[in-house]
XYZ file of C-alpha atoms in Angstrom:
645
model
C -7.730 -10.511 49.414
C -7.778 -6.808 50.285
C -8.570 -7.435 54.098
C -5.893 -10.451 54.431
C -3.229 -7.921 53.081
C -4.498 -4.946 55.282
C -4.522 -7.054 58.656
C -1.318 -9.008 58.048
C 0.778 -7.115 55.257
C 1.312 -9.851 52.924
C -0.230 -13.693 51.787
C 0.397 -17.010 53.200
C 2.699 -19.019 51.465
C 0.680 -21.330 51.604
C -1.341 -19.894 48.786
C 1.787 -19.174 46.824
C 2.972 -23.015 46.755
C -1.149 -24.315 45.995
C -0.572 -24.492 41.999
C -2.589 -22.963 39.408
C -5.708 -20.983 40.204
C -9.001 -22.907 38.984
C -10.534 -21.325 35.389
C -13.129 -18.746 35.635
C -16.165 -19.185 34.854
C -18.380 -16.734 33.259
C -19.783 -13.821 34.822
C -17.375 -14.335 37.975
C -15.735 -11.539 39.467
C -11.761 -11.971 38.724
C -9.378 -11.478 41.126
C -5.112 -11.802 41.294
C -2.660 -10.457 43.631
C 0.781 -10.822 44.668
C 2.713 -9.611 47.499
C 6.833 -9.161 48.485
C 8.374 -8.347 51.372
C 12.044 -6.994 52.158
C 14.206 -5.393 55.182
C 15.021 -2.009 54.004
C 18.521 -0.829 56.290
C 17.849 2.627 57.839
C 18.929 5.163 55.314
C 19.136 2.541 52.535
C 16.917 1.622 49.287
C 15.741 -1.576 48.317
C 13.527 -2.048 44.701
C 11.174 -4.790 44.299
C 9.693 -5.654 40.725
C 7.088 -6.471 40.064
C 5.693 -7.691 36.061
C 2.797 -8.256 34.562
C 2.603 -10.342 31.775
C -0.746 -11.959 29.461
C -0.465 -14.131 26.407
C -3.153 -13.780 23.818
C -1.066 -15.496 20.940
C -3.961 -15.696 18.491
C -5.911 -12.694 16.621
C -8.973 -13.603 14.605
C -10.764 -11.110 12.235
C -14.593 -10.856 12.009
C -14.573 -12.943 8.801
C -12.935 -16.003 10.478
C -9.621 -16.092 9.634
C -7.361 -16.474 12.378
C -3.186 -15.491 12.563
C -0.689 -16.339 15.085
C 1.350 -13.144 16.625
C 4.435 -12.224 16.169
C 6.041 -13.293 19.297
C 4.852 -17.040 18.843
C 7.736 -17.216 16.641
C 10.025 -17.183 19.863
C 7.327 -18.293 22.647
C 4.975 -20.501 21.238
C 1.432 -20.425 20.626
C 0.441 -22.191 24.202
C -1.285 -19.468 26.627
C 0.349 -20.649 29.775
C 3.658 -21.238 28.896
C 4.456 -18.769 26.651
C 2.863 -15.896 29.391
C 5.326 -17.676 32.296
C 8.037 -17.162 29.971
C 7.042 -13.760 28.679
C 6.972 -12.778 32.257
C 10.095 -14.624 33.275
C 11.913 -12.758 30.512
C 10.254 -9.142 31.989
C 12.207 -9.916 35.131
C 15.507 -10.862 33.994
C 15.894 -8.267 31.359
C 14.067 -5.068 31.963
C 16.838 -3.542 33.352
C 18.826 -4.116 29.939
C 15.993 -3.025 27.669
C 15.721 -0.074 30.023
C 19.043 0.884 28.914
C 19.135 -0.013 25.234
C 15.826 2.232 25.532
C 18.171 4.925 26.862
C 21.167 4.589 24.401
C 18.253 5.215 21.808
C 17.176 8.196 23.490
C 19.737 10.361 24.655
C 21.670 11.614 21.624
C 18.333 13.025 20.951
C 17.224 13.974 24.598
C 20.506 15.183 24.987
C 21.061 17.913 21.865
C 20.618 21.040 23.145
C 19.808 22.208 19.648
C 16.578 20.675 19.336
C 13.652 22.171 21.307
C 12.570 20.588 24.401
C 8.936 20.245 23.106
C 10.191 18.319 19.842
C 11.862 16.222 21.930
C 9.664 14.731 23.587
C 6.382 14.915 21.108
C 8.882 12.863 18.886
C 8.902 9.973 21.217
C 5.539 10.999 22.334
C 3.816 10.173 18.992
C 5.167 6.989 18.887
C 2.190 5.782 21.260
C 0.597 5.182 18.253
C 2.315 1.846 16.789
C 1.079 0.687 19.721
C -2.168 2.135 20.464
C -3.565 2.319 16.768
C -4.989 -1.101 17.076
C -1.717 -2.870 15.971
C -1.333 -6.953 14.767
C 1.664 -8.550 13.837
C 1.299 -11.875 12.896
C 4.161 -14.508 12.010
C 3.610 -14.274 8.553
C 2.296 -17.700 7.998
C -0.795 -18.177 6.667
C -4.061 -18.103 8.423
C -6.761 -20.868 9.561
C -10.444 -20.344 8.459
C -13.006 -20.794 10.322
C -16.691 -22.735 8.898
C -18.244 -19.350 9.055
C -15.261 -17.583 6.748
C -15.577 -17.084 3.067
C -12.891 -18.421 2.210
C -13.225 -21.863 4.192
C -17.094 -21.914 2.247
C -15.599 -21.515 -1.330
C -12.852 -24.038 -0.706
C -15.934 -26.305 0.204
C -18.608 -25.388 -2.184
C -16.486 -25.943 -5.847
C -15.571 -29.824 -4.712
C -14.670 -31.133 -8.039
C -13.475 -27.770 -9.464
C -10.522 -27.080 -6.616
C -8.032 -27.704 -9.532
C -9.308 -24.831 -12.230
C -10.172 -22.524 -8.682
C -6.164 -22.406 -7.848
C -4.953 -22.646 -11.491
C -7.528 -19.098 -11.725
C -5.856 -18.140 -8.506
C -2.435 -18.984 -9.310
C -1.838 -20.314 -6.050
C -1.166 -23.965 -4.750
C -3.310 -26.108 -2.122
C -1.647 -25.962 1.012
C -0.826 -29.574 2.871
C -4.568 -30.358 4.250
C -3.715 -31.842 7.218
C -4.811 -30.990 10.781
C -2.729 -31.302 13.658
C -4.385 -31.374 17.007
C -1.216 -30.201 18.960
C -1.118 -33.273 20.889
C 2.342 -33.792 19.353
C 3.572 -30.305 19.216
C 5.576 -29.072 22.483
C 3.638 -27.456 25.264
C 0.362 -28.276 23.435
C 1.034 -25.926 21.143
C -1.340 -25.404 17.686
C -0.458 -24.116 14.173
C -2.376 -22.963 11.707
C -3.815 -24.482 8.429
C -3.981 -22.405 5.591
C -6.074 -23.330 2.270
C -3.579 -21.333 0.314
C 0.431 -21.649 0.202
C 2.744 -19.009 -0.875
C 3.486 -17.329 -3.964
C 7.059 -16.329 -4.053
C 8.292 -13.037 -5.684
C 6.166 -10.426 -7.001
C 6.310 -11.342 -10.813
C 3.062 -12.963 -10.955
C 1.688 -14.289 -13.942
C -0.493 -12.221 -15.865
C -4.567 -12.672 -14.930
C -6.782 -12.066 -17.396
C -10.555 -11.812 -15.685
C -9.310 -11.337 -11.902
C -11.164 -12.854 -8.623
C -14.363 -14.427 -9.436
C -17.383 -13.541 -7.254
C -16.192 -14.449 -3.736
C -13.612 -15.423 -4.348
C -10.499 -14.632 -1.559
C -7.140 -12.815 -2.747
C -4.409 -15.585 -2.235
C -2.551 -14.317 1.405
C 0.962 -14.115 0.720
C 3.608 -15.596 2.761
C 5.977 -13.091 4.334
C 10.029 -13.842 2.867
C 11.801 -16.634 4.129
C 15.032 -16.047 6.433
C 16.086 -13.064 8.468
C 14.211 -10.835 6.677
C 10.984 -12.418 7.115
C 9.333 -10.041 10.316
C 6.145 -11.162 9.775
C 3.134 -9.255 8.666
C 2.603 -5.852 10.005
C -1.068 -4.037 10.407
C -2.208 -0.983 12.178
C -5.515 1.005 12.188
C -5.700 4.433 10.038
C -7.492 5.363 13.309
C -9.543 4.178 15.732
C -12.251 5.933 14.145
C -11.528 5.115 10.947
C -10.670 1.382 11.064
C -9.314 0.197 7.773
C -5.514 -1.503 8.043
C -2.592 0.171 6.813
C -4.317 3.062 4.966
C -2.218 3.938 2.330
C -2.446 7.331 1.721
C -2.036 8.088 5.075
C 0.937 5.790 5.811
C 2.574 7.891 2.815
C 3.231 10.317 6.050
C 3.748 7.943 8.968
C 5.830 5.518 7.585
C 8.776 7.532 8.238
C 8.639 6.487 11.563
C 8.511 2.823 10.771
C 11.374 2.898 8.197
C 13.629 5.379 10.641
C 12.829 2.493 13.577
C 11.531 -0.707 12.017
C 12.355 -0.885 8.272
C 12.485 -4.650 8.235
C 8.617 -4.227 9.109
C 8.660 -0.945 6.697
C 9.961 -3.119 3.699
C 7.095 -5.742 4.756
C 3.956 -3.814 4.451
C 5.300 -2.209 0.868
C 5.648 -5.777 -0.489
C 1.922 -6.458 0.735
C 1.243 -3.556 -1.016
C 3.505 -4.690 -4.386
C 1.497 -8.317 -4.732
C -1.653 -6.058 -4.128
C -0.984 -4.017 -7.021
C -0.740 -7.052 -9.795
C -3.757 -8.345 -8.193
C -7.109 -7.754 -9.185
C -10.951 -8.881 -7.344
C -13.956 -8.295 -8.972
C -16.503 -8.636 -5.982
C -18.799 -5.621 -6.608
C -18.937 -3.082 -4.053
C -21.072 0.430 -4.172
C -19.859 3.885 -3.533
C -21.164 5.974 -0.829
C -20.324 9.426 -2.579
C -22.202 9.480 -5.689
C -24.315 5.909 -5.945
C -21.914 4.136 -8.488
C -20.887 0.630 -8.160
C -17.888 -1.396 -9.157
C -15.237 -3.896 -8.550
C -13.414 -3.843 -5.173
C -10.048 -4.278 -6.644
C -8.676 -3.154 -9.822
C -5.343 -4.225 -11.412
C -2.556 -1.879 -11.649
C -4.094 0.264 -9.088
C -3.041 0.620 -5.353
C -5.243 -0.267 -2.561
C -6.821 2.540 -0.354
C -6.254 0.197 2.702
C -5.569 -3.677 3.531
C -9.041 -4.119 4.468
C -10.702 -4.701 7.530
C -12.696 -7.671 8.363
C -10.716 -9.745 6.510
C -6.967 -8.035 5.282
C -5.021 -9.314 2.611
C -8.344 -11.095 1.583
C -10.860 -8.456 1.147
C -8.770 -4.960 0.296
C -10.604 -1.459 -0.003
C -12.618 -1.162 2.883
C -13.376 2.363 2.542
C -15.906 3.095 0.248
C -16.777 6.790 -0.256
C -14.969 7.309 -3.309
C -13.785 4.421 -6.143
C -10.137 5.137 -5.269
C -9.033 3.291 -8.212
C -9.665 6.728 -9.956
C -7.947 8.358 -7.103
C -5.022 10.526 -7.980
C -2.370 10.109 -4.822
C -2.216 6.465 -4.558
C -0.105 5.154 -6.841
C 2.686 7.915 -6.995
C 3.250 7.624 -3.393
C 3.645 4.237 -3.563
C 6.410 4.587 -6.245
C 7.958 7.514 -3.932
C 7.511 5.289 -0.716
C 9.140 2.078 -2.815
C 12.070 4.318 -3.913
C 12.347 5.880 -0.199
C 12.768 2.702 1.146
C 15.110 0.926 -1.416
C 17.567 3.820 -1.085
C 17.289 4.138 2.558
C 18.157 0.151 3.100
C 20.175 -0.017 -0.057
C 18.636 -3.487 -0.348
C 18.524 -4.439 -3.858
C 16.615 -7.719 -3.900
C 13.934 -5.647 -2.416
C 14.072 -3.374 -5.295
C 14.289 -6.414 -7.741
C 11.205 -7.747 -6.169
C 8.967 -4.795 -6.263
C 10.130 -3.376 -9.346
C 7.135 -5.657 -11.777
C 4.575 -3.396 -9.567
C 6.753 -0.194 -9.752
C 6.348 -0.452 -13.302
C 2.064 -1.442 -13.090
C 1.521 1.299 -11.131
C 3.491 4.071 -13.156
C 1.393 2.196 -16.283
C -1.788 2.292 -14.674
C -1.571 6.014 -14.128
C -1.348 7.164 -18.400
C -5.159 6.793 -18.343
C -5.358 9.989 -16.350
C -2.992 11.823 -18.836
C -5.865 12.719 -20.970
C -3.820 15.102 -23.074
C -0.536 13.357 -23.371
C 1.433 16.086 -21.769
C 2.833 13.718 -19.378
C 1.103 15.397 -16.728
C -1.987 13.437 -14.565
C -5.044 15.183 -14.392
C -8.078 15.527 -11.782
C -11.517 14.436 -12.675
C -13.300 17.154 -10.491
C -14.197 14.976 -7.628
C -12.005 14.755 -4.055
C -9.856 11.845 -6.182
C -7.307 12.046 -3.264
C -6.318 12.018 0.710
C -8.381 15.050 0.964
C -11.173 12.935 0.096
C -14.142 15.871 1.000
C -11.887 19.098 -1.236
C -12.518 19.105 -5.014
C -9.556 19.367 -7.497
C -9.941 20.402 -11.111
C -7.700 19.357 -13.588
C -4.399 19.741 -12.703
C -3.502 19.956 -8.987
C -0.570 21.131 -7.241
C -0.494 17.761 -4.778
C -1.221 15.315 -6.992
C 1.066 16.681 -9.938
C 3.663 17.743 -7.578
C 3.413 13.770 -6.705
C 3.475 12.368 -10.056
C 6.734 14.754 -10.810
C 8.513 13.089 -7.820
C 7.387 9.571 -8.966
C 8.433 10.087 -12.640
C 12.150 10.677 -10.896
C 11.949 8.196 -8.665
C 10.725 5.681 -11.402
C 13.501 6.712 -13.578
C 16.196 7.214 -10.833
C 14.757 3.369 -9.395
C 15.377 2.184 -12.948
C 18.865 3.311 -13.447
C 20.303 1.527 -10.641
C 18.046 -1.321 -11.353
C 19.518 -1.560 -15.085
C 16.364 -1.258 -16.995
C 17.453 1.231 -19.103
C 14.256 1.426 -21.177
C 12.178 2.380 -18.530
C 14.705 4.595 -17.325
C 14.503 6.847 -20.610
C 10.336 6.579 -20.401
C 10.335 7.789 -17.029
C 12.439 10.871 -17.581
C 10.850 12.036 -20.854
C 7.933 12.185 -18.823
C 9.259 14.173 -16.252
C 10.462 16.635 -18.286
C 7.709 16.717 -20.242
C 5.260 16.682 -17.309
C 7.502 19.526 -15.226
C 7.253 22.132 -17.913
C 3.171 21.533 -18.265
C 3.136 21.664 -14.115
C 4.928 24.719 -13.572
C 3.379 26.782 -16.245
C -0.546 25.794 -15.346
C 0.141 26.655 -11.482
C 3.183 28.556 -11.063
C 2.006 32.256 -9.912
C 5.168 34.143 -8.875
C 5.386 32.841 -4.685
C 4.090 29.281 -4.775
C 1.624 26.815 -6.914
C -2.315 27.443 -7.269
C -3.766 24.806 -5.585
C -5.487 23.370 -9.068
C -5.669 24.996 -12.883
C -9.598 24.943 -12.609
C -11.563 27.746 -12.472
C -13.350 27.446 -8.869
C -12.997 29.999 -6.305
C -10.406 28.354 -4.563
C -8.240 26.949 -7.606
C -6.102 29.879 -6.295
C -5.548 28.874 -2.693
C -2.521 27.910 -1.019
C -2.589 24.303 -0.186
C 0.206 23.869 2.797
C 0.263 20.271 1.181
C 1.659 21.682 -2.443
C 4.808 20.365 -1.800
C 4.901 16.750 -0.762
C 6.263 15.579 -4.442
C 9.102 17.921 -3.361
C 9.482 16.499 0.325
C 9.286 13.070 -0.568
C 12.484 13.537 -3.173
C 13.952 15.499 -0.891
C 13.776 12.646 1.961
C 14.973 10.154 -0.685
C 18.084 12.042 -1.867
C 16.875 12.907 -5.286
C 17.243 16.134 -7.098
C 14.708 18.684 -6.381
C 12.172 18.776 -8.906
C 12.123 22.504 -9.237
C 13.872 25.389 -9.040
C 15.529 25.669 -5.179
C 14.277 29.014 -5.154
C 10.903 28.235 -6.412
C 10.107 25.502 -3.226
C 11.773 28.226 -0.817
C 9.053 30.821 -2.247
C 6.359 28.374 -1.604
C 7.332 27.359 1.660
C 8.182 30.893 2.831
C 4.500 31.743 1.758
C 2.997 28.508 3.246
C 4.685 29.872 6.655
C 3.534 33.370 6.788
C -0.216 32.411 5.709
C -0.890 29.183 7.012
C 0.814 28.629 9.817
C 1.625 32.440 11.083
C -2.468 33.839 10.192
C -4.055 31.292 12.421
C -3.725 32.104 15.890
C 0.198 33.173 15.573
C 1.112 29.924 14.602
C 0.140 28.190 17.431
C -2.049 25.723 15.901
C 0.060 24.202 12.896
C -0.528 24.707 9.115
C -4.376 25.213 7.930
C -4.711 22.891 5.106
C -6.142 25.980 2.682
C -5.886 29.685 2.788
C -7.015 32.343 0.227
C -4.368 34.842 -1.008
C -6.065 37.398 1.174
C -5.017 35.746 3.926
C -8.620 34.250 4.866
C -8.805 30.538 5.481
C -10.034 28.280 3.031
C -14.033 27.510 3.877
C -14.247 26.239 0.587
C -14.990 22.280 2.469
C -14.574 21.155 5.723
C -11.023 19.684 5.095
C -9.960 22.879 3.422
C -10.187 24.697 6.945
C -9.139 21.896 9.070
C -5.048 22.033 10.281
C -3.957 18.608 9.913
C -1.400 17.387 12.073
C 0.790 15.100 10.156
C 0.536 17.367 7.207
C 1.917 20.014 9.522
C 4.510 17.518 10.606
C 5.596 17.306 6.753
C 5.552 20.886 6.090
C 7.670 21.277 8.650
C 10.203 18.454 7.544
C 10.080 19.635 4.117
C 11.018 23.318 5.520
C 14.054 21.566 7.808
C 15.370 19.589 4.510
C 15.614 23.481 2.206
C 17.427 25.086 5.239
C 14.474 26.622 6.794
C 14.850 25.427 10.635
C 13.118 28.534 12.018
C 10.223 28.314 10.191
C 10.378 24.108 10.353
C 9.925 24.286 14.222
C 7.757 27.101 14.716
C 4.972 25.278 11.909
C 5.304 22.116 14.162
C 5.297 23.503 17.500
C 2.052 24.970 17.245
C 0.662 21.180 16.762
C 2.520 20.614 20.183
C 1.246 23.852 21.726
C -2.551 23.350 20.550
C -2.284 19.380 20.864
C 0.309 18.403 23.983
C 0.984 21.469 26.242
C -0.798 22.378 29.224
C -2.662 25.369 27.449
C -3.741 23.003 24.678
C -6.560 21.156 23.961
C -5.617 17.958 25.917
C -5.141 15.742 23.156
C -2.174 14.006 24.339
C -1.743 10.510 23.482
C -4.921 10.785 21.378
C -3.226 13.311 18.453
C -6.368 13.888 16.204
C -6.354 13.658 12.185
C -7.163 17.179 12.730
C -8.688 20.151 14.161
C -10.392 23.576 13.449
C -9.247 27.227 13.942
C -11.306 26.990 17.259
C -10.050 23.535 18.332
C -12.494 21.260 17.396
C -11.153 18.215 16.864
C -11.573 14.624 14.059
C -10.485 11.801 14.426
C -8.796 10.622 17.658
C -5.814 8.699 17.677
C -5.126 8.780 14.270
C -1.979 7.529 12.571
C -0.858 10.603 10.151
C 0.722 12.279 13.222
C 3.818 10.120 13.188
C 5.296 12.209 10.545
C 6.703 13.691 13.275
C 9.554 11.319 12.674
C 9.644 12.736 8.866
C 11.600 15.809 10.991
C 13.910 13.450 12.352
C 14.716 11.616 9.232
C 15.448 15.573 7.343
C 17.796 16.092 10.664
C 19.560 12.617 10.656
C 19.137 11.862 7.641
C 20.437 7.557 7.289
C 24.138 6.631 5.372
C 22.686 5.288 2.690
C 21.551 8.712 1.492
C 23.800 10.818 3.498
C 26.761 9.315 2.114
C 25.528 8.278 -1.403
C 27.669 9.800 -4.128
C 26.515 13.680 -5.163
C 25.828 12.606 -8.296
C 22.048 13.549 -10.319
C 21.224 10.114 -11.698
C 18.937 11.757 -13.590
C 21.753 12.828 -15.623
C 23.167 9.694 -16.467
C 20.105 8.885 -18.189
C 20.472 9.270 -21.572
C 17.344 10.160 -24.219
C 17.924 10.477 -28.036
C 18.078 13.857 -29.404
C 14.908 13.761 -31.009
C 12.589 13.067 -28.100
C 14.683 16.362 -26.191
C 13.758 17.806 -29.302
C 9.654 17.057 -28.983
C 9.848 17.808 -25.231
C 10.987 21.274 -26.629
C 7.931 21.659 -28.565
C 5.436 20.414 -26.127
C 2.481 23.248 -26.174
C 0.658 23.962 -23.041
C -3.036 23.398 -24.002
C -5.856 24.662 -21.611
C -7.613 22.006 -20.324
C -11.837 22.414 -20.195
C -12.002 22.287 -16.531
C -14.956 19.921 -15.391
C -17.303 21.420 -13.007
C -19.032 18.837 -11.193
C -18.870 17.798 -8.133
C -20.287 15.371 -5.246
C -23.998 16.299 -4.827
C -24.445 15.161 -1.607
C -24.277 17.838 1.021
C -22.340 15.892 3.680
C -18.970 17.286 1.895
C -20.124 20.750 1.684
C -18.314 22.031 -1.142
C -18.200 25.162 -3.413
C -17.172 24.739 -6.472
């Protein structure tokens, strides 16, 4: 090909009018070109365009089940015709998406308020929803291969397949298989052994999964607002699908650009919650087993051989008696419902609003209404120990008490409503007497030598409320302390703030060697500091804290981690985790500077007000006592989390 094109300057037509190429075979060397030719005019311009387009319409997961993309919905599911049209499309319309790419753009490329760095990172970072390993099916249901798990079960209990979906509460599917022969174009669907449940009021289940047994897949909604079903990897490092704790920070940049897809993954995660699968698994960190699933608790992740089927791929910790989960997926559920003001969304995930608020009173040991630590890293910063309460974690149960209550309200379930907010104000007055110190919140009530750090982290309860329109859920002056400190010693004391926010500093203005996550800078976390600074009026210190993530990450001088942003890195640059998906909080900065209507323009009125408690309950949240909790002082044994406690 090469030495036809460099002796004559272009291909025979001949070759052009000869049909389709003949199938490789394997181990042949592939080769395609194409070639164009055009008079150019002396002193004129002439573009040719050229596009490139491939069709790969299926995905199948280790454990055999197999989904049909996204854009089969609108091309098919046959190879060849749905790439000619793919391509066909490419050439007709680039030059229109080019400039509905632009009308995005420029109001922000164009502010001359915002810093030329933010600028562009903010787009920048987006690389990610593409890069992070990303599938989006149609939302149907899968086919299973012989090898799957699920495709054996369904063919091992012959005789039982009645009492296996009345356990499962789900309904055979049509078992018929069409070979395509009558489908357009050849085209195949898939078969699924399971049919949808509709809604997320499920009926109660009283002993969960059996053994093997696969979680029911849920059908995505029907009409406009079914987008199909939306994964992408926590990392490519760390591959588990839509890791929960994590997408607590990048979802903003979902819901700010795709909060169709945004709504879709947090009613994955609502059935998930009501669900429950009792396959035993064993814990990496301290040699425990248990079940994979439990009730009432949030999933870690989605999975990741087999998602939607086999949840909680990681398996360090049991992160059923993790801390984090479940509050931020009450915060992220409220976020989004008053964001897209959609209420049947709200109605829907409400029955697993309430689970997870439920699920979380076993870790209220004292009945303060305050959640308490069990001494082991039972959150995101799965390698740093917490003892008893914690700034993060109780700064995120405050937030999801108001957001529970607030969600409530406007939902007309009054009696939850009044639950929620007696526990908040029950919980706030516990929370800010155990860590408040004057300037910001000790990182936990223990007695450890770091229980007195400064976690730049300490306020994401407060960010999230802040990003959802809610009242603040302390004192303004209070969160401006605690930012103001967070600023001058973990962002300013490393490097001159050219590296982001450390995630733990001592009050002497040392970093944090306590583990190795309490010395790492975490990008995304710096990317929510820094929003959380922009929404209290602190745009100095907002940029500065996230340009040094640019500077150390993006700029010349850097560490050359463009387009690969790491989880995080060290004082000296080392990095973890490439291409990791916390750094699109970014877009958290975006939402705190353009903020959407539905909370820019919602009435200025606390709803927390409107909810009325009897006198007598004020009257016992008066008398609450603050009792010293025993702090519990052990820890993970093995060595590969080096902590101190």
């Amino acid at each position: 090909m090469w030495d036809t094109m460099s002796k004559d300057g272009h291909f025979s037509r001949e070759n052009f009018d000869a049909g389709c190429s003949m199938p490789s075979s394997s181990g042949e060397t592939l080769c395609a070109a194409v070639s164009a030719s055009t008079w150019v005019e002396p002193h004129g311009r002439c573009t040719v365009a050229f596009a490139l387009a491939w069709s790969s319409p299926k995905v199948k997961f280790q454990k055999g089940c197999t989904y049909n993309r996204r854009y089969t919905e609108f091309y098919g599911t046959s190879e060849r015709s749905s790439s000619i049209n793919l391509v066909h499309d490419a050439l007709t319309k680039y030059r229109l998406w080019e400039e509905e790419i632009e009308k995005w753009q420029d109001p922000i490329l164009k502010d001359e308020k915002l810093p030329e760095w933010y600028k562009f990172t903010l787009f920048n970072e987006l690389y990610f929803l593409v890069a992070g390993g990303t599938v989006w099916t149609d939302g149907q249901p899968p086919a299973f291969s012989e090898t799957s798990p699920a495709y054996q079960h369904k063919h091992s209990k012959k005789g039982t397949k009645s009492e296996s979906v009345k356990d499962n509460h789900v309904k055979p599917a049509a078992e018929q298989v069409n070979d395509g022969d009558d489908l357009p174009n050849g085209e195949e669907r898939s078969v699924s052994m399971y049919a949808a449940v509709h809604g997320s009021q499920m009926p109660e289940q009283t002993s969960g999964l059996r053994s093997q047994e696969p979680i029911p897949y849920l059908l995505s909604k029907d009409g406009p607002e079914n987008v199909g079903k939306f994964l992408y990897l926590e990392g490519v490092e760390y591959i588990m699908w839509n890791t929960y704790d994590v997408h607590f920070y990048a979802s903003f940049a979902l819901l700010d650009l795709f909060p169709k897809i945004e709504l879709s993954i947090q009613r994955d995660f609502a059935d998930a919650v009501l669900y429950e699968d009792r396959r035993r698994v064993k814990f990496l960190a301290d040699g425990t087993s248990g079940i994979r699933k439990v009730k009432g608790a949030v999933p870690h992740d989605l999975g990741t051989h087999d998602p939607w089927h086999e949840m909680n791929a990681y398996n360090i910790h049991d992160t059923s008696k993790w801390k984090d989960l479940n509050p931020k997926f009450v915060l992220q559920v409220y976020r989004d419902f008053a964001a897209t003001g959609d209420m049947t969304f709200g109605r829907d995930v409400w029955p697993a609003v309430c689970a997870a608020m439920d699920y979380m009173d076993q870790f209220d040991r004292d009945c303060d209404g305050l959640i308490e630590n069990d001494g082991f890293p039972d959150q995101t910063y799965d390698a740093w120990t917490v003892h008893g309460i914690s700034a993060y974690c109780g700064g995120l149960w405050l937030a999801a008490l108001q957001a529970a209550a607030t969600m409530a309200h406007r939902l007309g379930d009054r009696p939850y409503a009044e639950k929620y907010k007696l526990k908040f104000m029950k919980a706030k007055a516990v929370y800010e007497a155990k860590l408040w110190n004057g300037s910001y919140f000790n990182y936990d009530s223990g007695t450890s030598s770091n229980s007195r750090s400064i976690q730049a982290d300490q306020l994401a309860g407060q960010w999230y409320a802040a990003s959802s329109g809610l009242p603040p859920i302390f004192d303004e002056h209070k969160i401006r302390s605690a930012l103001q400190k967070i600023f001058e010693f973990n962002v300013m004391k490393v490097k001159g703030g050219r590296m982001g926010a450390v995630n733990g500093m001592t009050p002497k203005g040392k970093v944090d060697e306590t583990c190795m996550q309490s010395r790492e800078i975490w990008t995304g976390v710096t990317y929510g500091v820094a929003a959380n600074m922009l929404l209290h009026g602190m745009e100095h210190q907002g940029f500065i804290t996230a340009e040094g993530i640019f500077l150390a990450g993006w700029s010349e001088d850097g560490y050359g981690y463009w387009f690969q942003t790491p989880e995080g890195w060290t004082t000296d640059g080392h990095y973890r985790s490439l291409v990791y998906m916390r750094p699109l909080a970014i877009w958290a900065m975006q939402w705190a500077l353009s903020p959407p209507k539905a909370i820019l323009e919602a009435p200025k009125v606390n709803l927390m007000d409107r909810i009325h408690i009897s006198p007598q309950a004020v009257r016992a949240v008066g008398e609450i006592g603050v009792r010293k909790i025993a702090p519990d002082n052990r820890c993970i044994p093995s060595s590969t989390f080096q902590c101190e406690c």
